[in-house]
mmCIF file of C-alpha atoms and ligand atoms in Angstrom:
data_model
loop_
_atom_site.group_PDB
_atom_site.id
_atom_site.type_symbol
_atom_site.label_atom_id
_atom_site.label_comp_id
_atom_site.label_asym_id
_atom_site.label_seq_id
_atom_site.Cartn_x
_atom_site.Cartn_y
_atom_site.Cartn_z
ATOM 1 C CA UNK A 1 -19.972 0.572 -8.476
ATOM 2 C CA UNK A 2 -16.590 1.895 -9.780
ATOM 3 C CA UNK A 3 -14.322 -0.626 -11.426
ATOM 4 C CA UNK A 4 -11.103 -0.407 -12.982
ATOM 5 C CA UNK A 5 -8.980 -3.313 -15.523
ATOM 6 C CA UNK A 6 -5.060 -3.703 -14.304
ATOM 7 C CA UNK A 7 -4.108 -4.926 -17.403
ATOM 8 C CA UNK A 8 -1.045 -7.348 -17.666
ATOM 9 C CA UNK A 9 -0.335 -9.944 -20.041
ATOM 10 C CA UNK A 10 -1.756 -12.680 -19.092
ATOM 11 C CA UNK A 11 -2.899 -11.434 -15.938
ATOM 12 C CA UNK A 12 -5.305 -8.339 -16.116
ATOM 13 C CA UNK A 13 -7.744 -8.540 -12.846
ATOM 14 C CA UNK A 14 -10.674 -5.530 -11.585
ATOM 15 C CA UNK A 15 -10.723 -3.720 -8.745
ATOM 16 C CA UNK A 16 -13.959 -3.095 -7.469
ATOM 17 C CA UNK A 17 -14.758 -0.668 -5.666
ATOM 18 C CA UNK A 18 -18.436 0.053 -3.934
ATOM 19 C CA UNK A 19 -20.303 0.649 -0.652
ATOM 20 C CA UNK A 20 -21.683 -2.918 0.449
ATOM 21 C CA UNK A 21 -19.522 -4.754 -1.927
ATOM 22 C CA UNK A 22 -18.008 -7.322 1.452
ATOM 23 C CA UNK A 23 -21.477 -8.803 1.276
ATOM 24 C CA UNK A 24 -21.538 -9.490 -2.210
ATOM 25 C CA UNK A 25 -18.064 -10.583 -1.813
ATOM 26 C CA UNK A 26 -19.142 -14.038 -3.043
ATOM 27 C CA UNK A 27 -20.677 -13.809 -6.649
ATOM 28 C CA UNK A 28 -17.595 -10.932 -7.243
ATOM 29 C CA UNK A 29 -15.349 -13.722 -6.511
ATOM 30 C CA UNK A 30 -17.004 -16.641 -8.433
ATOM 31 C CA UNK A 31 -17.263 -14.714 -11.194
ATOM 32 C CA UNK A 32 -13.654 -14.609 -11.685
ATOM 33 C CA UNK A 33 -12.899 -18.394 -10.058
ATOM 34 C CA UNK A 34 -16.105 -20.439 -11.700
ATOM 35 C CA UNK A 35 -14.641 -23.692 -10.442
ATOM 36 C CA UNK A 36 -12.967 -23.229 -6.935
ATOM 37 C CA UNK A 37 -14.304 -25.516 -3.815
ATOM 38 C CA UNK A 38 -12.529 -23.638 -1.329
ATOM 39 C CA UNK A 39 -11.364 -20.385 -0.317
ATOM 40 C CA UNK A 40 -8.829 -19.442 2.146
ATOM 41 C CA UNK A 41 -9.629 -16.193 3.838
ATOM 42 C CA UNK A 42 -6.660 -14.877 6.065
ATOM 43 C CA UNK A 43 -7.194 -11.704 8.386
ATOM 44 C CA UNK A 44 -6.183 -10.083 11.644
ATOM 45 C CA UNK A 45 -7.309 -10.444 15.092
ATOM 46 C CA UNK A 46 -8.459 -6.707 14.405
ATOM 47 C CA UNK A 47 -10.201 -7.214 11.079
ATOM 48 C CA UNK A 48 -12.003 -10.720 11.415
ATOM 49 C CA UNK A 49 -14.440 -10.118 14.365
ATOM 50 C CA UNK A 50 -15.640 -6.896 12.418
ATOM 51 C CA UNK A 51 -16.027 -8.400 8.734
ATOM 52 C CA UNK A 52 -15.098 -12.130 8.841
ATOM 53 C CA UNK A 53 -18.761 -13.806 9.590
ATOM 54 C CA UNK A 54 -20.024 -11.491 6.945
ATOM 55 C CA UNK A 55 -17.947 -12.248 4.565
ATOM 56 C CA UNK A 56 -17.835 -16.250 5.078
ATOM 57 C CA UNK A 57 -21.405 -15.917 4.813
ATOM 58 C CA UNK A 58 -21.245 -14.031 1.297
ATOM 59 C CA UNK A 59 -19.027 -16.794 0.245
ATOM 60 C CA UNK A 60 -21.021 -19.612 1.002
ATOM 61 C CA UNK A 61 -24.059 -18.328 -0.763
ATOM 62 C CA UNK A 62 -21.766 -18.152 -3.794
ATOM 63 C CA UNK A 63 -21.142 -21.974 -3.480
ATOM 64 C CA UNK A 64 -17.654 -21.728 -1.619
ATOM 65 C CA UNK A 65 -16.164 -23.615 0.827
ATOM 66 C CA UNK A 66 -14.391 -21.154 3.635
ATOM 67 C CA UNK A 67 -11.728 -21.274 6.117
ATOM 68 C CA UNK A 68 -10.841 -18.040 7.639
ATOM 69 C CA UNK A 69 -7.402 -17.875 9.858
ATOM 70 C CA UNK A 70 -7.069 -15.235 11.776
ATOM 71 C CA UNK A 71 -3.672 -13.966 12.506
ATOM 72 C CA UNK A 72 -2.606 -11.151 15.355
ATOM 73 C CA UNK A 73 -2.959 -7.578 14.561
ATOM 74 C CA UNK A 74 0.040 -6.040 13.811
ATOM 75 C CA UNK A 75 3.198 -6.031 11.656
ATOM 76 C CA UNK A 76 5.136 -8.623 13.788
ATOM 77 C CA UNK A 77 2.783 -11.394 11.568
ATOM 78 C CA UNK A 78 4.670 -10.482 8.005
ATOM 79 C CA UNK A 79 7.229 -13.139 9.224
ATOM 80 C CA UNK A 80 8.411 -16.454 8.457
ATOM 81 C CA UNK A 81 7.003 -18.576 11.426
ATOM 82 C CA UNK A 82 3.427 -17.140 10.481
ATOM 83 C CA UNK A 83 4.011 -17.995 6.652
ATOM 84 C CA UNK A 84 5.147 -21.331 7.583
ATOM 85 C CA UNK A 85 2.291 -21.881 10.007
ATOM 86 C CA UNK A 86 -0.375 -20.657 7.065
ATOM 87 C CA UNK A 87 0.841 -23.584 5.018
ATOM 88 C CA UNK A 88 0.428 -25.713 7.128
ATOM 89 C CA UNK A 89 -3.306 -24.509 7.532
ATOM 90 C CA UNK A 90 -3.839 -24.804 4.106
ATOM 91 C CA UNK A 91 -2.535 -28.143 3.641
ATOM 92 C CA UNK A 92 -4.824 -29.210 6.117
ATOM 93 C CA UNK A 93 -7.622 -27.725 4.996
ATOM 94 C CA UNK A 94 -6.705 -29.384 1.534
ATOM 95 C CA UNK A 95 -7.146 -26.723 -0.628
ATOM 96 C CA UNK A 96 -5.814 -27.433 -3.968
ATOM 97 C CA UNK A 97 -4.042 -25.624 -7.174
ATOM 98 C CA UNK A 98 -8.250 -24.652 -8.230
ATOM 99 C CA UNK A 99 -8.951 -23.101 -4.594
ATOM 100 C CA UNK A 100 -7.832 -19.570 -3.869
ATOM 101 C CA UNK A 101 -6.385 -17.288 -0.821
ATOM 102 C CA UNK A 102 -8.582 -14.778 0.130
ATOM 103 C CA UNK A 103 -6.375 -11.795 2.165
ATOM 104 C CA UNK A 104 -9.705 -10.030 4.398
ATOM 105 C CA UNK A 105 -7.180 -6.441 6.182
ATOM 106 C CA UNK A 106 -5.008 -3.972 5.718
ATOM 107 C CA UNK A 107 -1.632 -4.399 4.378
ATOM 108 C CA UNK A 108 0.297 -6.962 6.535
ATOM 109 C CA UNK A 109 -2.735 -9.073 6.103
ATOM 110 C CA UNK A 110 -2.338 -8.755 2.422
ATOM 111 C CA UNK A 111 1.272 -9.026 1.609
ATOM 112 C CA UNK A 112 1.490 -12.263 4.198
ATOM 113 C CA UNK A 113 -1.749 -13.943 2.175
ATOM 114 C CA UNK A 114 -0.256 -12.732 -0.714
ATOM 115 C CA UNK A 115 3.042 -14.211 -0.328
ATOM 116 C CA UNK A 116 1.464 -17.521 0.782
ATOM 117 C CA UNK A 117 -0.599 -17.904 -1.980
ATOM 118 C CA UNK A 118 2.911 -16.892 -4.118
ATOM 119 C CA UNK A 119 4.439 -20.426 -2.820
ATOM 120 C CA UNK A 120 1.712 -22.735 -1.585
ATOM 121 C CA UNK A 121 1.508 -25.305 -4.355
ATOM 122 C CA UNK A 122 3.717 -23.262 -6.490
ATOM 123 C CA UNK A 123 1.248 -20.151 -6.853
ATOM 124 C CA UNK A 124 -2.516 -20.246 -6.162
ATOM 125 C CA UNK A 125 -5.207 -17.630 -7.369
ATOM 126 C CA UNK A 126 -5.219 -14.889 -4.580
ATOM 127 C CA UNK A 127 -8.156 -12.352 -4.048
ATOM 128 C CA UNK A 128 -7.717 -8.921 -1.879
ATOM 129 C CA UNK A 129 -10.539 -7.597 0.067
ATOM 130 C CA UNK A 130 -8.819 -4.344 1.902
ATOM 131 C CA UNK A 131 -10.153 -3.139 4.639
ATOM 132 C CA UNK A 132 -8.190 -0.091 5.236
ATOM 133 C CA UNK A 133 -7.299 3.227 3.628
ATOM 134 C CA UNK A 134 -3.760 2.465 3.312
ATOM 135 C CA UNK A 135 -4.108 -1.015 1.948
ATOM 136 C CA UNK A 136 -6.831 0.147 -0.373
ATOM 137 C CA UNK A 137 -5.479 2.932 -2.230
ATOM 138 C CA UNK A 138 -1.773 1.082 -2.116
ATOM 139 C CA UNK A 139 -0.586 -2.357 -1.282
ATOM 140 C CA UNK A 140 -3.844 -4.565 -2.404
ATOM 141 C CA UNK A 141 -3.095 -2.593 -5.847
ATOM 142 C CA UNK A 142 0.188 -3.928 -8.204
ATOM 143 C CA UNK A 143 0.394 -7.307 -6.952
ATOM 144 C CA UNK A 144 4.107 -7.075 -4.168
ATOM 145 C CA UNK A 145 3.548 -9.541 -1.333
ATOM 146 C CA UNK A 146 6.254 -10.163 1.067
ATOM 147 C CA UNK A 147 7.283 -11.030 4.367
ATOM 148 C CA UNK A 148 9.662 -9.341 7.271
ATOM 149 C CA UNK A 149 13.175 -10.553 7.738
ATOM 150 C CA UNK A 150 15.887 -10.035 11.058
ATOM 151 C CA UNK A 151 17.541 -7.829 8.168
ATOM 152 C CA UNK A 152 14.710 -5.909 7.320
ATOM 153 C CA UNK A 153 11.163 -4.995 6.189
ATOM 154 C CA UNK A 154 9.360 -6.552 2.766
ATOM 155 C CA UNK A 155 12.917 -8.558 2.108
ATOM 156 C CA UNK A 156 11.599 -11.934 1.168
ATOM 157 C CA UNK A 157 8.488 -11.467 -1.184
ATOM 158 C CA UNK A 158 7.412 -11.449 -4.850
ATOM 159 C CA UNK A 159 5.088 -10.193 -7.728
ATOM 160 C CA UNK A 160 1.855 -12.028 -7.300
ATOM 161 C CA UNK A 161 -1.002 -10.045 -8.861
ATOM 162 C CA UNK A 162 -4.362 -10.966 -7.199
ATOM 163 C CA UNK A 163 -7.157 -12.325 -10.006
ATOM 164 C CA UNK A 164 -9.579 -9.756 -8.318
ATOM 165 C CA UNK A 165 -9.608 -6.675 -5.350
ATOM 166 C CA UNK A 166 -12.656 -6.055 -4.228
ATOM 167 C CA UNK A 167 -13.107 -2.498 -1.962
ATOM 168 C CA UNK A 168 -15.950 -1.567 0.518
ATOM 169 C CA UNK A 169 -15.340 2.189 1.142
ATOM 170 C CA UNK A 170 -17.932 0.973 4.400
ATOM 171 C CA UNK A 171 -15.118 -0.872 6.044
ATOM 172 C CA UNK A 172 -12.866 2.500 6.692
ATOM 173 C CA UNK A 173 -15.548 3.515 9.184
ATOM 174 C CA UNK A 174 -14.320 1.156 11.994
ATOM 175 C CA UNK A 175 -10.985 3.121 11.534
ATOM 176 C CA UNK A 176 -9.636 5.414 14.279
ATOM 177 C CA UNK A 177 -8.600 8.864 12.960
ATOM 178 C CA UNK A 178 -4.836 8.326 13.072
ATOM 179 C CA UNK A 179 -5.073 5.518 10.824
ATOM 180 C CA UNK A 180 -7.206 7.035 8.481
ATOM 181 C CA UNK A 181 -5.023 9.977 8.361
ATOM 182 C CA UNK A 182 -2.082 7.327 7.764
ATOM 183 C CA UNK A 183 -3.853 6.443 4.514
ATOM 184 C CA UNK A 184 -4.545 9.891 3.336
ATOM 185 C CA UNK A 185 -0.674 10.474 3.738
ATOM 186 C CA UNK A 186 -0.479 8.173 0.862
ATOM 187 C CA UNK A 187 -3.684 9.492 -0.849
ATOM 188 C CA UNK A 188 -1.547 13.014 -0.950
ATOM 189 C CA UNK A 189 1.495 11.436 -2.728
ATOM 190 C CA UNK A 190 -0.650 10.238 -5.688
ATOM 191 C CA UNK A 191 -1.384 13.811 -6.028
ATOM 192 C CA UNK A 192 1.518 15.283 -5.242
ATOM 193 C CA UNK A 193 3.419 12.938 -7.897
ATOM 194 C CA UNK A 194 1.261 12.385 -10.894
ATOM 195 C CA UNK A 195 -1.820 15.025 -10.669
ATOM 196 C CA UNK A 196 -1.733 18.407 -9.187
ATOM 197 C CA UNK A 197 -5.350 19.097 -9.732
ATOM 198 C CA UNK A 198 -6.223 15.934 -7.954
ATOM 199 C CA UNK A 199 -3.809 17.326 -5.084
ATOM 200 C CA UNK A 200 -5.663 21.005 -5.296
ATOM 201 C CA UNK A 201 -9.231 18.178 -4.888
ATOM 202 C CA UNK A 202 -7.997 16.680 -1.510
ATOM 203 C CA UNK A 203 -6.338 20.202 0.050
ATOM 204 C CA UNK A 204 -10.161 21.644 0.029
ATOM 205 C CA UNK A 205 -11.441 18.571 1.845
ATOM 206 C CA UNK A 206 -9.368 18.658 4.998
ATOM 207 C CA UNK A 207 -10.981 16.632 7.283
ATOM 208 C CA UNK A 208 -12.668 13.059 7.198
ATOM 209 C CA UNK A 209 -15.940 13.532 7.123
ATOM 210 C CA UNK A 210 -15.964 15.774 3.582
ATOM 211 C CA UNK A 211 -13.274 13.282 2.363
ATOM 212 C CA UNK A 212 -15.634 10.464 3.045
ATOM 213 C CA UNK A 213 -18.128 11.826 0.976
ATOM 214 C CA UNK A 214 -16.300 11.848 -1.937
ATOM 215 C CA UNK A 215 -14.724 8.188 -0.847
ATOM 216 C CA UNK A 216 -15.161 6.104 -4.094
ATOM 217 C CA UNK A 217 -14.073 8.774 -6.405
ATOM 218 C CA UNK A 218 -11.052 9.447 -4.134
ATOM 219 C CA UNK A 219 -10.411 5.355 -3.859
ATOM 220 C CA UNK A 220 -10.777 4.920 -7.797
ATOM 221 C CA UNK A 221 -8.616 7.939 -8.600
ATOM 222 C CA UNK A 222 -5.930 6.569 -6.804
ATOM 223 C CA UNK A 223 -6.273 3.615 -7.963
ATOM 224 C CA UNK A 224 -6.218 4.341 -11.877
ATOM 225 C CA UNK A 225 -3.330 6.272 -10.701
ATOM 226 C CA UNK A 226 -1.617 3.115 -9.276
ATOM 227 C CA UNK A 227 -3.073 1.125 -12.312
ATOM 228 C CA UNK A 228 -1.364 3.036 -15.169
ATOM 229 C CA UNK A 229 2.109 3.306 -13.180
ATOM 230 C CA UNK A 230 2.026 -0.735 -12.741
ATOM 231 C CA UNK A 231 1.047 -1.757 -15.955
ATOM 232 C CA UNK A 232 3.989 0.650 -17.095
ATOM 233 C CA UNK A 233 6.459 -0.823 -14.662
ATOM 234 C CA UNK A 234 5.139 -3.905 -13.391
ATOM 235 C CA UNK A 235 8.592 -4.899 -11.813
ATOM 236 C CA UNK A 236 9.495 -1.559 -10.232
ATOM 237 C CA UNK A 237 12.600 -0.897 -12.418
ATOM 238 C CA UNK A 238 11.220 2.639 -13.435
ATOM 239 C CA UNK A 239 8.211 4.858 -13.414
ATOM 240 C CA UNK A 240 6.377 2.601 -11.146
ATOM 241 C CA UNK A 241 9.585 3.673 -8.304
ATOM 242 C CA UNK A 242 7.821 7.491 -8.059
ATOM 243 C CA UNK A 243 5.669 5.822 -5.731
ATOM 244 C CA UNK A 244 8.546 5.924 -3.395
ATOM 245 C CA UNK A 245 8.088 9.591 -3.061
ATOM 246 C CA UNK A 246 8.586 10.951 0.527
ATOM 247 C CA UNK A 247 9.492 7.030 1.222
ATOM 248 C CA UNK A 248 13.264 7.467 1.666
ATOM 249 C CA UNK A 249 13.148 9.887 3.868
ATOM 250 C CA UNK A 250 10.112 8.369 5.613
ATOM 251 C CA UNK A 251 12.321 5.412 6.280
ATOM 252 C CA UNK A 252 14.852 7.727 8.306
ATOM 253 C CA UNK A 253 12.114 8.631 11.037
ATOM 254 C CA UNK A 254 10.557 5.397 10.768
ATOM 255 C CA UNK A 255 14.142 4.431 11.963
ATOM 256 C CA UNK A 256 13.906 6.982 13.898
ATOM 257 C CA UNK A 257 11.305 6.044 16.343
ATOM 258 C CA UNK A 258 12.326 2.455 16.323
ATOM 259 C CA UNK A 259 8.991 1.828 13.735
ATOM 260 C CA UNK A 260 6.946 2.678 17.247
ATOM 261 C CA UNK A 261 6.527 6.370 17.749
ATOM 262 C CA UNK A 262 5.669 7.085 14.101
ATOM 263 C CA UNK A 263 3.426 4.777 12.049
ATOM 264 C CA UNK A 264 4.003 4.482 8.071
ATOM 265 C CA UNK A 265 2.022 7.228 6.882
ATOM 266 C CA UNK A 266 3.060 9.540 9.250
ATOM 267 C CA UNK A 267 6.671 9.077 8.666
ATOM 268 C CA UNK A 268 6.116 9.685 4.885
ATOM 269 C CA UNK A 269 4.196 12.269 5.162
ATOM 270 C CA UNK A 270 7.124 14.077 7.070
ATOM 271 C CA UNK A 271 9.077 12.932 4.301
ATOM 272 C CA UNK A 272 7.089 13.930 1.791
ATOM 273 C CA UNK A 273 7.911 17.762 3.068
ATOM 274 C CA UNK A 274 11.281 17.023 3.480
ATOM 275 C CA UNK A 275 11.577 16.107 0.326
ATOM 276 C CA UNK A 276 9.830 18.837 -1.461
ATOM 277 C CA UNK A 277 11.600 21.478 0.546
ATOM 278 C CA UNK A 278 15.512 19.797 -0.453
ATOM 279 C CA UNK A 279 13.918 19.871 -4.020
ATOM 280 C CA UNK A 280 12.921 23.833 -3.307
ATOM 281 C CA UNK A 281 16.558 24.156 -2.276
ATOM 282 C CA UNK A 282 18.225 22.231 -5.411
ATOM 283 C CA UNK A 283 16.739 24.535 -7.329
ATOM 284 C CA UNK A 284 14.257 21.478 -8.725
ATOM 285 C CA UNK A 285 11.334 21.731 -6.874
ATOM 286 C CA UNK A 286 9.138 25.390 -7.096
ATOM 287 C CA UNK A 287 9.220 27.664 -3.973
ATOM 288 C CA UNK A 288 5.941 26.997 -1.939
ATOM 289 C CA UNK A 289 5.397 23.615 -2.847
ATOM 290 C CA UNK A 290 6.895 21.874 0.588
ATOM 291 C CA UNK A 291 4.537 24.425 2.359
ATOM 292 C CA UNK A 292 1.563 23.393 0.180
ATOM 293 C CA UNK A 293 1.755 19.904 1.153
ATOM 294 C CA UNK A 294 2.034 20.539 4.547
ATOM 295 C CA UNK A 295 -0.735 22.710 4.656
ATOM 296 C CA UNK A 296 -2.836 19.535 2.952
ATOM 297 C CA UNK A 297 -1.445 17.342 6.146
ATOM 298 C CA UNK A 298 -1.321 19.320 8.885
ATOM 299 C CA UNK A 299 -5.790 19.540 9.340
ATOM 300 C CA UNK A 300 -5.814 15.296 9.313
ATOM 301 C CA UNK A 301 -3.084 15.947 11.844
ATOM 302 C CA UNK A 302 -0.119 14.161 10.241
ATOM 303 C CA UNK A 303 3.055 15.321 11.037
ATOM 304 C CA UNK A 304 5.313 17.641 8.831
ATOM 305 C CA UNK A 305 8.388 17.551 10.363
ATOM 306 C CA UNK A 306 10.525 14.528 12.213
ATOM 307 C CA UNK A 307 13.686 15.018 13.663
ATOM 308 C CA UNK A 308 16.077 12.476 13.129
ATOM 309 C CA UNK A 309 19.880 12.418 13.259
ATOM 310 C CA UNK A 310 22.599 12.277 10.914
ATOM 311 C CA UNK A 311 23.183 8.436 11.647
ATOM 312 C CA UNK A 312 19.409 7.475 11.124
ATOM 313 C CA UNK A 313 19.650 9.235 7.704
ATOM 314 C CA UNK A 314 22.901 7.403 6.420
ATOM 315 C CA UNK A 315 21.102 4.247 7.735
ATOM 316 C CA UNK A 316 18.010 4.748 5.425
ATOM 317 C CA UNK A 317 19.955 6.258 2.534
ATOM 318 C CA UNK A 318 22.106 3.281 3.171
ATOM 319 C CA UNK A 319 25.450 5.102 3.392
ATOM 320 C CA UNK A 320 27.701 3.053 5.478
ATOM 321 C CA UNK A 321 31.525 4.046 6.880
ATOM 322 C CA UNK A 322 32.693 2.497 3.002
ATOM 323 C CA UNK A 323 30.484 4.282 1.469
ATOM 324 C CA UNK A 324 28.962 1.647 -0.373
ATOM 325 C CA UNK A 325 26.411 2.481 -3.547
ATOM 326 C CA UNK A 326 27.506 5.928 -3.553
ATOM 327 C CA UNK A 327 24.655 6.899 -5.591
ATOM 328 C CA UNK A 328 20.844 6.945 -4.560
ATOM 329 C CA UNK A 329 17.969 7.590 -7.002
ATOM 330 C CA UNK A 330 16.085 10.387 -4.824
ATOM 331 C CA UNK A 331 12.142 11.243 -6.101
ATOM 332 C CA UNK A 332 11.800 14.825 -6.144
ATOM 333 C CA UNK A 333 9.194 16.941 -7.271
ATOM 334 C CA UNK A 334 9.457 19.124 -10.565
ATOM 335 C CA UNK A 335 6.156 20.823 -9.588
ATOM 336 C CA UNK A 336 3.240 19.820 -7.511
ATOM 337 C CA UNK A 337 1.895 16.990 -9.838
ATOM 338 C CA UNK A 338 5.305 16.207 -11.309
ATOM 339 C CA UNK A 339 7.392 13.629 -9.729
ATOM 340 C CA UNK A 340 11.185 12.747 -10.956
ATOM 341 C CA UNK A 341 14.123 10.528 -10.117
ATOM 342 C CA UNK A 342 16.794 12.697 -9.361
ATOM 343 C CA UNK A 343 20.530 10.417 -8.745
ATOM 344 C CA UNK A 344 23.110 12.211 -6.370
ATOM 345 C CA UNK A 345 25.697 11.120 -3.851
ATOM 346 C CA UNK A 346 24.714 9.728 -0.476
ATOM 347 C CA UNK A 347 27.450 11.568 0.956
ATOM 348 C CA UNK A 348 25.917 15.196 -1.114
ATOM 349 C CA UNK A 349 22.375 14.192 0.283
ATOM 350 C CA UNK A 350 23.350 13.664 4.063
ATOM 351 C CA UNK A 351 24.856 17.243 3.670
ATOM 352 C CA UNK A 352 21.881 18.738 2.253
ATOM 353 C CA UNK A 353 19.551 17.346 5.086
ATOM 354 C CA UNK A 354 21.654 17.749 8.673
HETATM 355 N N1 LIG B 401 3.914 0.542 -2.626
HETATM 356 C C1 LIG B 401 4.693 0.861 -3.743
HETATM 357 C C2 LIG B 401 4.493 -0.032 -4.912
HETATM 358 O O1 LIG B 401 3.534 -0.765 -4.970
HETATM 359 O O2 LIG B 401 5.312 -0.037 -5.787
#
């Protein structure tokens, strides 16, 4: 097993990360809660016939009392109604400021438990369990939960660090290709941000199965990645918003295809080229580099390019007719391995890219 310390003050938790860990789920988690009853386990409609009896069977070996809710699949469940309807559950089940939330899926599963176990009884101890690529090497890590507004995505939320994330590299195998490759979009930023040689690692493994043999070192180094920037920047006021690399743009073709045609990772990895190559033509960004990470995307079939019009970038650059917040920090790339805020005009940017 691979484990890592997120050290904050006050609140330092381990991720775990190992082949078989959902079944030993249990003693991982009373280890860290020695005198919870009960634990409630959200997941998705996806997620819970797959893992959910193993896992509440893991638990109550360790001792634990489980509920698991399952929620539909899909992003339209980070909202309001579906937070309001989880307290209610866990009022009912009367789980109390020593129980825990237990988030059992990918991302939307985990910033929704999250976020409920933020503001049920004013905070309770909250455990991820990812279950996808995405959601492992990203969201379960640096403790942001939030819901969906009308106004937007991730607008209502908070900084809730989980007491423990626990990773079975075995639960990516019930993934389909394209959402694999969605996660690895994300497992190339880490590289292409903070650690070229990691980068140069990934770019000889194009294709799942050689990436899944190197799984837990790939997890872990993303991870310790993730770690360092977050215990840095817990608050994302700094370092920690590099992560947003290929994001901004992202957001434009997300916006794009109405957040249907083009999931998350493939929007940012189209971003992520974008990006380099307005870098290569600032003068920032070394020649070559927006054509090395699209050679790294292109063989797990994730796009590189994504039209979009001028309108849909001003929308995610948030340029409106008054030209509000003229400014917008931009992350750029210094070199492969070597990501930097850069701050220009809104108006200068939309030039540069239509
Ligand atoms: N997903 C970006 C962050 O955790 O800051």
């Amino acid at each position: 097993m691979k484990t890592l310390t997120v050290s904050l003050p006050g609140r330092s938790y381990e991720i775990q990360i190992a082949r078989g860990l959902l079944d030993r789920a249990g003693a991982a988690c009373r280890a860290v809660l020695p005198r919870a009853d009960k634990l409630f386990v959200v997941t998705d409609s996806n997620v819970g016939p797959l893992y959910g009896a193993r896992l509440e069977r893991s638990l109550a070996a360790a001792g634990f009392s489980a509920a698991i809710h399952t929620v539909p699949a899909g992003e339209s469940a980070k909202c309001a109604d579906r937070l309001a309807r989880l307290w209610e559950e866990m009022m009912a089940f009367g789980l109390t400021r020593a129980d825990a939330v237990v988030a059992l899926g990918g991302g939307v599963v985990g910033d929704l438990a999250g976020f409920a176990a933020a503001t049920i009884l004013r905070g309770v101890d909250f455990i991820q369990i990812p279950t996808t690529l995405l959601s492992q090497v990203d969201s379960s890590v640096g403790g942001k939960v939030a819901i969906d507004l009308d106004h937007g995505k991730n607008l209502a939320g908070a900084f809730w660090q989980p007491r423990l994330v626990l990773m079975d590299p075995d639960t990516l195998d019930t993934l389909s290709d394209a959402t694999f490759a969605d996660g690895m979009a994300e497992v190339l930023k880490y590289g292409c941000i903070f650690d070229r040689a990691f980068f140069a690692f990934l770019a000889q493994r194009p294709n799942r199965a050689r990436l899944m043999e190197e799984i837990e070192y790939i997890l872990y180094q993303c991870c310790d990645l993730k770690r360092k920037v977050v215990e840095e920047d817990e608050r994302d006021t700094g370092r920690r918003m590099l992560l947003n690399f290929g994001h901004t743009l992202g957001h434009a073709y997300e916006l794009a295809g109405h957040y249907e045609t083009w999931t998350h990772g493939q929007a940012v990895a189209a971003g992520m080229v974008r990006a380099a190559g307005l870098g290569e033509k600032l003068g920032l960004t070394p020649a070559g580099t927006a054509e090395a990470i699209a050679g790294a995307l292109t063989p797990l079939g994730l796009p590189t390019a994504i039209s979009c019009t001028a309108e849909e970038y001003a929308a995610a650059i948030g340029l409106d007719k008054k030209g509000a917040g003229a400014e917008i920090s931009l992350i750029l790339l210094e070199e492969l391995g070597r990501a930097v805020p850069r701050r220009m005009s809104k108006q200068t940017l939309l030039e540069e890219l239509v």
